[in-house]
Short mmCIF file of C-alpha atoms in Angstrom, two decimals:
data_model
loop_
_atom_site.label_atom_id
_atom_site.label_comp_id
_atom_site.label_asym_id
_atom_site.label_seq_id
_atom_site.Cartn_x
_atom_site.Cartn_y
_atom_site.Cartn_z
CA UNK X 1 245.61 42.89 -6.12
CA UNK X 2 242.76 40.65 -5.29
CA UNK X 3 238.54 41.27 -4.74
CA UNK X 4 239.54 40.43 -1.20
CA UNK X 5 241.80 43.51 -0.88
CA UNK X 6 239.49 46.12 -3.06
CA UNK X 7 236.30 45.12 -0.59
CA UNK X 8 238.76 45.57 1.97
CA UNK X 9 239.64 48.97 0.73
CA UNK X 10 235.96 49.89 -0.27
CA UNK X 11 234.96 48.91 3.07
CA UNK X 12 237.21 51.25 5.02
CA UNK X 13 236.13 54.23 2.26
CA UNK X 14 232.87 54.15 3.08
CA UNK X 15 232.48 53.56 6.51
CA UNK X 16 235.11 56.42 7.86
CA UNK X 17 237.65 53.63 9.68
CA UNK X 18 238.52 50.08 10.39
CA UNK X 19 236.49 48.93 13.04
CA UNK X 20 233.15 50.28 11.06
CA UNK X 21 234.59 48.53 8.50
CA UNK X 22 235.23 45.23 10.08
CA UNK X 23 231.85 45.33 11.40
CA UNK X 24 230.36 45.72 8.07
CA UNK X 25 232.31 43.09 6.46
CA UNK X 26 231.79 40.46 9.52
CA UNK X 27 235.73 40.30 9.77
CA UNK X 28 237.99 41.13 12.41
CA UNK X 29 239.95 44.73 12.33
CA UNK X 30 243.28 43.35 12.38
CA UNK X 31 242.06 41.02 9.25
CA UNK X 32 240.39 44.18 7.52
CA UNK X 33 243.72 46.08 8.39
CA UNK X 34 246.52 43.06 7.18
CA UNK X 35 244.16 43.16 3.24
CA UNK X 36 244.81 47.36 3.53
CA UNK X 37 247.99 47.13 4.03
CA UNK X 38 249.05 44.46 1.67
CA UNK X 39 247.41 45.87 -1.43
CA UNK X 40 249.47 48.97 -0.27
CA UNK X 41 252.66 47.28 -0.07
CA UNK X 42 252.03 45.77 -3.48
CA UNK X 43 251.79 48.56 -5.52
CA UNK X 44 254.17 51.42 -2.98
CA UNK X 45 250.92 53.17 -2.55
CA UNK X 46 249.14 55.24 0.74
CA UNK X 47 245.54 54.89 0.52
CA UNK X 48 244.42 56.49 3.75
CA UNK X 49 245.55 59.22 6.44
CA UNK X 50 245.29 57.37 9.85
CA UNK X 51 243.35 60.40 11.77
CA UNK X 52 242.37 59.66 15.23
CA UNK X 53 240.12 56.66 15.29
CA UNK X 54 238.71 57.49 11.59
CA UNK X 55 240.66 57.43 8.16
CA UNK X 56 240.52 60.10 5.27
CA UNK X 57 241.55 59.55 1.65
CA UNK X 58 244.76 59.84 -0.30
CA UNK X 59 244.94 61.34 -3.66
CA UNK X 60 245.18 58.13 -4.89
CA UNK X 61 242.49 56.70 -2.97
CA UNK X 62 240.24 59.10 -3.83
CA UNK X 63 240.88 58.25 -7.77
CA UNK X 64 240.88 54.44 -6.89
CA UNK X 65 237.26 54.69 -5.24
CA UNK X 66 235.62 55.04 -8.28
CA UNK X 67 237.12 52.08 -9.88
CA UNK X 68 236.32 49.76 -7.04
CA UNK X 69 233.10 50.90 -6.10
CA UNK X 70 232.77 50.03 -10.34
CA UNK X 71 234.39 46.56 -9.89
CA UNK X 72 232.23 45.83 -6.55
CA UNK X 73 229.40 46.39 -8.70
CA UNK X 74 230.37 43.87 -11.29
CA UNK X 75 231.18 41.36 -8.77
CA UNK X 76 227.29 41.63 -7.19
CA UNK X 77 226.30 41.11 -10.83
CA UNK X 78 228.11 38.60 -11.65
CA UNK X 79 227.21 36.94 -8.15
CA UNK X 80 223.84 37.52 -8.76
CA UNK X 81 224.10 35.77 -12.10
CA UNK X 82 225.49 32.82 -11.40
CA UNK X 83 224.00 32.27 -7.72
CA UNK X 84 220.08 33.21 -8.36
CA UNK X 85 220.48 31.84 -12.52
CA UNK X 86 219.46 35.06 -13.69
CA UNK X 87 217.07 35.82 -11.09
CA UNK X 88 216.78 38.75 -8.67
CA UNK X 89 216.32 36.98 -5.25
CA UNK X 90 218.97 39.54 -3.84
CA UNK X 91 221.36 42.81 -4.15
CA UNK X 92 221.50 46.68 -3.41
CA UNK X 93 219.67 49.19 -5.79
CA UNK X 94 221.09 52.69 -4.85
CA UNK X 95 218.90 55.55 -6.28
CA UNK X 96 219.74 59.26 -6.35
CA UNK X 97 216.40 61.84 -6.36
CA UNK X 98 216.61 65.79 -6.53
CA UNK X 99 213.02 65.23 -4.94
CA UNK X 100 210.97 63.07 -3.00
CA UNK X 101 207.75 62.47 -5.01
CA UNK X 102 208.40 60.74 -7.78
CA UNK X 103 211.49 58.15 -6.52
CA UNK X 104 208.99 57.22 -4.01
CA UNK X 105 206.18 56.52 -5.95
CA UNK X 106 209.40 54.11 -8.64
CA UNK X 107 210.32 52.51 -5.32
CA UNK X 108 206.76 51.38 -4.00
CA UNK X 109 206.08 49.86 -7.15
CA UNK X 110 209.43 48.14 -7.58
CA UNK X 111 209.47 46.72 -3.95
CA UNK X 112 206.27 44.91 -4.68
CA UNK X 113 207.66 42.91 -7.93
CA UNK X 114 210.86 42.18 -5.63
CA UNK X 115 210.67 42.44 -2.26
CA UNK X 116 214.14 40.96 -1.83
CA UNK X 117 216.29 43.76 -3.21
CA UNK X 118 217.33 46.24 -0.43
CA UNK X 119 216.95 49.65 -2.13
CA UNK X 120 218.53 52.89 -0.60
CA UNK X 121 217.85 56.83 -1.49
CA UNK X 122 220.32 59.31 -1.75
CA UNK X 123 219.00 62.61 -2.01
CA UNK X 124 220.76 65.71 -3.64
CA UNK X 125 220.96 68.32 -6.48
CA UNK X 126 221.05 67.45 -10.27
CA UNK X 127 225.15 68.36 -9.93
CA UNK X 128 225.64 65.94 -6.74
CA UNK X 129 223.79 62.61 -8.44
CA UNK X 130 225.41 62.97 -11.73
CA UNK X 131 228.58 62.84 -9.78
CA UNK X 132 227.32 59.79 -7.54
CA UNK X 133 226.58 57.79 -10.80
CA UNK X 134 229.91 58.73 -12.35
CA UNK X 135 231.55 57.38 -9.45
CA UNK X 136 229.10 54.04 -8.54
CA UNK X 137 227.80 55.89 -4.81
CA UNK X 138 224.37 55.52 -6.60
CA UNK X 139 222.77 53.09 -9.63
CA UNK X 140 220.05 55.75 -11.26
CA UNK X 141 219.25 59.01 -10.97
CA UNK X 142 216.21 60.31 -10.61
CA UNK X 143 216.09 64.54 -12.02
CA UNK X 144 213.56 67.22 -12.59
CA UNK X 145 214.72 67.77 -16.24
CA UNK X 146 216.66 67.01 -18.97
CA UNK X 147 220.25 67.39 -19.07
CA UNK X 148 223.14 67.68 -21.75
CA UNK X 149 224.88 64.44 -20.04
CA UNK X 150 227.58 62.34 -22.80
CA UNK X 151 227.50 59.03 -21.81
CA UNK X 152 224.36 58.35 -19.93
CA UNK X 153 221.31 56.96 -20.82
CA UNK X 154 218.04 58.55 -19.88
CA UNK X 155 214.49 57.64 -19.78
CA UNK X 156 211.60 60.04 -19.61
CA UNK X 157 209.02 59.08 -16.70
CA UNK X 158 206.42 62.29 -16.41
CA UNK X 159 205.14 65.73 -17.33
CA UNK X 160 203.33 67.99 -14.52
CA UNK X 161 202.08 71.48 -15.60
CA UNK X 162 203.56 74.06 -12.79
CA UNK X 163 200.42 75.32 -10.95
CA UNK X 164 199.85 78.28 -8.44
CA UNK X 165 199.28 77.82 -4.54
CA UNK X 166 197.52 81.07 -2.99
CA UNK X 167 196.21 81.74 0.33
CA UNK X 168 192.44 81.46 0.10
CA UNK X 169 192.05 85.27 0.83
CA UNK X 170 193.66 86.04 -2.35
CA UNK X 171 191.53 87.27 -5.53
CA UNK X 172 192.60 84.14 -7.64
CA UNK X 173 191.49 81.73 -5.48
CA UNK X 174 188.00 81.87 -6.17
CA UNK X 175 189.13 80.97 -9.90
CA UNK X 176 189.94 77.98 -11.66
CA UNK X 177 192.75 79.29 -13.79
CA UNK X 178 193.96 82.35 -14.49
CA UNK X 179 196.17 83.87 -17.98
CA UNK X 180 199.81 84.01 -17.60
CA UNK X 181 199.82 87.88 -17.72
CA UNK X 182 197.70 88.13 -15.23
CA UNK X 183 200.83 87.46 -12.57
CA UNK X 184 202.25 91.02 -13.82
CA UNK X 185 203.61 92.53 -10.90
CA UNK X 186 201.99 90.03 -8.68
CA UNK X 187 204.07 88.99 -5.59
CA UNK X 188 205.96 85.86 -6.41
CA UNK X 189 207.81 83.52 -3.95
CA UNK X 190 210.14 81.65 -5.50
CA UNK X 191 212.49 78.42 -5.12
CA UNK X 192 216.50 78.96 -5.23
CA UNK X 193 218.02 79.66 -8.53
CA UNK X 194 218.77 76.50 -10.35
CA UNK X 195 214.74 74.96 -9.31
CA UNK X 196 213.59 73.52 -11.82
CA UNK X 197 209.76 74.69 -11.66
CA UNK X 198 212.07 78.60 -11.45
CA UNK X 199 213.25 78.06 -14.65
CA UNK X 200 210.05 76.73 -16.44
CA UNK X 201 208.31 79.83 -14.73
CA UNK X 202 210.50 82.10 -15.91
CA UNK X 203 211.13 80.77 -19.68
CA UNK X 204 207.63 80.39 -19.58
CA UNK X 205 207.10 84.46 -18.35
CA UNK X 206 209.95 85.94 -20.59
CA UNK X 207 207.73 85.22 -23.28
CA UNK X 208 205.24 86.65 -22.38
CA UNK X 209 206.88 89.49 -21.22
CA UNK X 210 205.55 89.22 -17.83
CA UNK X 211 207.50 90.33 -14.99
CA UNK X 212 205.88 89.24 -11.41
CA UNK X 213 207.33 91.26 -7.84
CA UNK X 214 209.77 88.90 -6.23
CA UNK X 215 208.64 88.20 -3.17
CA UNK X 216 211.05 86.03 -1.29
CA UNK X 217 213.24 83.60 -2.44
CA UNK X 218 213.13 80.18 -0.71
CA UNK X 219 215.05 77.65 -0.80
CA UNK X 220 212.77 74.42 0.29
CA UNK X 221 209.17 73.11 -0.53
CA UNK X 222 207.81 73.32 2.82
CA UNK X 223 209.07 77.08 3.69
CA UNK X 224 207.83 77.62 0.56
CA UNK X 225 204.23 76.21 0.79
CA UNK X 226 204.23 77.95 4.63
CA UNK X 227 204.99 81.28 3.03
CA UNK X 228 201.90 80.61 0.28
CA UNK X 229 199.74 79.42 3.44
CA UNK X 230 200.79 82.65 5.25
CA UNK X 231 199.64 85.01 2.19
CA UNK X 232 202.94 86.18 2.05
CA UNK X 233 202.52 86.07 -1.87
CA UNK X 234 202.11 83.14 -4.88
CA UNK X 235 204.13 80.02 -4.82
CA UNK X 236 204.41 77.95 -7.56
CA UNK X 237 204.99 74.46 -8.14
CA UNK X 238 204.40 71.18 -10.08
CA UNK X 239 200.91 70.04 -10.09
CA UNK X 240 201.97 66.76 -8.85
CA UNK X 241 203.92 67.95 -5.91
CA UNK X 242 200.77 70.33 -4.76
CA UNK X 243 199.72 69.41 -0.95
CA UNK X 244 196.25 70.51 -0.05
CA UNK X 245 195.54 72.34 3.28
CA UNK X 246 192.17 74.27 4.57
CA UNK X 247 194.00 77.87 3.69
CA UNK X 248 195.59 77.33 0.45
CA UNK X 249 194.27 76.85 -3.35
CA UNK X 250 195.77 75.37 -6.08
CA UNK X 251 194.77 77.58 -9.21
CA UNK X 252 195.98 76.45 -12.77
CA UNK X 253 197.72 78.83 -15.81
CA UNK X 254 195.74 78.79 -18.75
CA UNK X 255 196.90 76.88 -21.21
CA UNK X 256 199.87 75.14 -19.02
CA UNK X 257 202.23 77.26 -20.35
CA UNK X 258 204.66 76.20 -17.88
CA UNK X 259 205.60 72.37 -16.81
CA UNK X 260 208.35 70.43 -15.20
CA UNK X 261 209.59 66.87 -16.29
CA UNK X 262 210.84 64.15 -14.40
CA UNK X 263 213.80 62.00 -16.20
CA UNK X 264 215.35 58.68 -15.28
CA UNK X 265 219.12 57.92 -15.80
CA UNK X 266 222.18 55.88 -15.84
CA UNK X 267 225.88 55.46 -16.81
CA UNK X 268 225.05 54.26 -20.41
CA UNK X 269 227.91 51.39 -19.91
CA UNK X 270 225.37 50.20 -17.10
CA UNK X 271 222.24 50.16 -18.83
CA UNK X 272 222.00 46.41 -19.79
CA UNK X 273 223.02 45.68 -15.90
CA UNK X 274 220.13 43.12 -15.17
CA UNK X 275 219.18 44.74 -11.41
CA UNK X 276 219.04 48.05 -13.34
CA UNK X 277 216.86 46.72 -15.83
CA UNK X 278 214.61 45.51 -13.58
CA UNK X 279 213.80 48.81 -12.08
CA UNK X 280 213.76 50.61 -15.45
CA UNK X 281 211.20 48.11 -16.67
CA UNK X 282 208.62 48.45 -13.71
CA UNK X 283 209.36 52.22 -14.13
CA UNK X 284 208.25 52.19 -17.44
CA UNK X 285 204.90 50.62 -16.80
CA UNK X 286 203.77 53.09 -14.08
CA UNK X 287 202.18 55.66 -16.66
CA UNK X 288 200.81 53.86 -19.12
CA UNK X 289 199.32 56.88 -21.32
CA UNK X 290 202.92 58.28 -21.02
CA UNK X 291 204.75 55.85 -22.79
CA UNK X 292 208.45 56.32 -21.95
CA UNK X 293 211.59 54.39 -23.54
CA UNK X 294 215.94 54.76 -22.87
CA UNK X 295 217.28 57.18 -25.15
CA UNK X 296 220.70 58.33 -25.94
CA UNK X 297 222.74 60.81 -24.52
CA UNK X 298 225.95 60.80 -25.78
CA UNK X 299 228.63 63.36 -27.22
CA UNK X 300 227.08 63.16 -30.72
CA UNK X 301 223.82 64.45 -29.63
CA UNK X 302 221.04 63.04 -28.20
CA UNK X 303 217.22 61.83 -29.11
CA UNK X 304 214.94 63.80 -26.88
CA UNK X 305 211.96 61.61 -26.41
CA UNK X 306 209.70 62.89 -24.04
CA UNK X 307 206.44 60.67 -22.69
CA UNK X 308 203.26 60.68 -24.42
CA UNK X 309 201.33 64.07 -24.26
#
């Protein structure tokens, strides 16, 4: 088995056939299909169902994907390394987000310390990235919370108190903030079980022993913020993610009882990965009166550190 015949393999994996896999590698197909079909041969192995003019997986190429998306890794480090001495002139940083906001505003600030590293988003649930950096798809995840994960490191980033968006007709908005129990029995839209602002609302109201209407339940930001716009009842959301428009207010809860967290992580076995590094680094500078640091997450327990109040 050679590096040759894994990129080969990797190739055809992730681009669905041959051809789009030739054409990613700069190779010709019957090249691309000779490496295939040789590290087959070695080892008495089927690593793809021929299917039309795409491919699909075996059982034991889906288990060997993993393990060379891992090895394809090391081999752009260890390129890296020895071609640039140490220096990121080049690679791929692949970042999985459970939102937009905050992996934009990492990415921005990376791109201007290196402008030469292609970086790529994947978006998804909390469930989904932990799964993409378990199996190399993505480099870091970027998630609304913390989560019981053995063996990945994680890195606080930011705190947002969850805020209220109501149509400018409604009695709050002509108010700053309002109390918690104030939103008994008050029509409440809501985000999909599982949202992360959801579940700091609701610890947040148990509490207190409120108990709002339920509205509607909605499962995106923007249906959501429609529905707020519409007066169809109170959304909520993190302060950060709030997006101004003529017929909607943004009115605090006393006291911020309520808040959502934004946490940065990676297969612990990666974290001294130098292109990793680099991003975690000019991560942690971006709030400087929220100073963040790695801390473990393994099967013995975990440290955690949240950023400065």
């Amino acid at each position: 088995m050679s590096a040759v015949q894994l990129r080969a393999f990797l190739a055809v994996a992730q681009n669905g056939s041959f051809s789009a896999a030739a054409r990613f590698l700069k190779v010709s197909q019957p090249t691309l299909t000779t490496q295939v079909q040789a590290l087959e041969r070695r080892h008495g192995v089927q690593l793809f169902y021929r299917r039309g003019h795409g491919v699909a997986l075996t059982d034991v190429g889906e288990r060997l994907l993993p393990l060379a998306r891992q090895l394809g890794a090391l081999e752009v480090e260890a390129y890296n390394l020895l071609h640039d001495n140490g220096e990121l002139n080049a690679g791929h940083l692949k970042l999985g987000a459970v939102g937009p906001f905050h992996v934009i505003e990492m990415v921005d600030a990376y791109r201007k310390r290196y402008p030469r590293i292609d970086v790529s988003i994947r978006m998804g649930n909390s469930t989904s990235v932990f799964r993409d950096l378990e199996d190399y798809t993505v480099d870091l995840g970027v998630l609304a919370r913390f989560h019981e994960a053995p063996g990945f490191s994680a890195m606080p980033y930011a705190r947002h108190a969850v805020v209220l968006c109501v149509n400018t007709e409604h009695p709050f908005a002509r108010r700053q903030a309002v109390a918690l129990e104030e939103l008994h029995r008050q029509p409440l839209l809501q985000r999909e079980s599982g949202s992360s602002t959801r579940r700091a609302m609701e610890q947040a109201m148990k509490a207190a022993n409120v108990v709002p209407t339920l509205a509607m339940e909605i499962g995106s930001r923007e249906a959501l913020r429609e529905a707020a716009i519409r007066g169809m009842g109170i959304c909520t959301v993190s302060e950060a993610e709030f997006i101004p428009h003529e017929q909607l207010r943004m009115v605090r809860i006393a006291g911020d009882p309520a808040w959502t967290e934004t946490y940065l992580y990676c297969l612990e076995e990666r974290r001294q990965s130098p292109l990793l590094d680099s991003f975690i680094d000019i991560v942690s500078t971006l709030s400087p009166s929220r100073p963040c640091r790695p801390v473990a997450n393994g099967t013995e327990g975990h440290k955690h550190a949240a950023c400065g109040d």
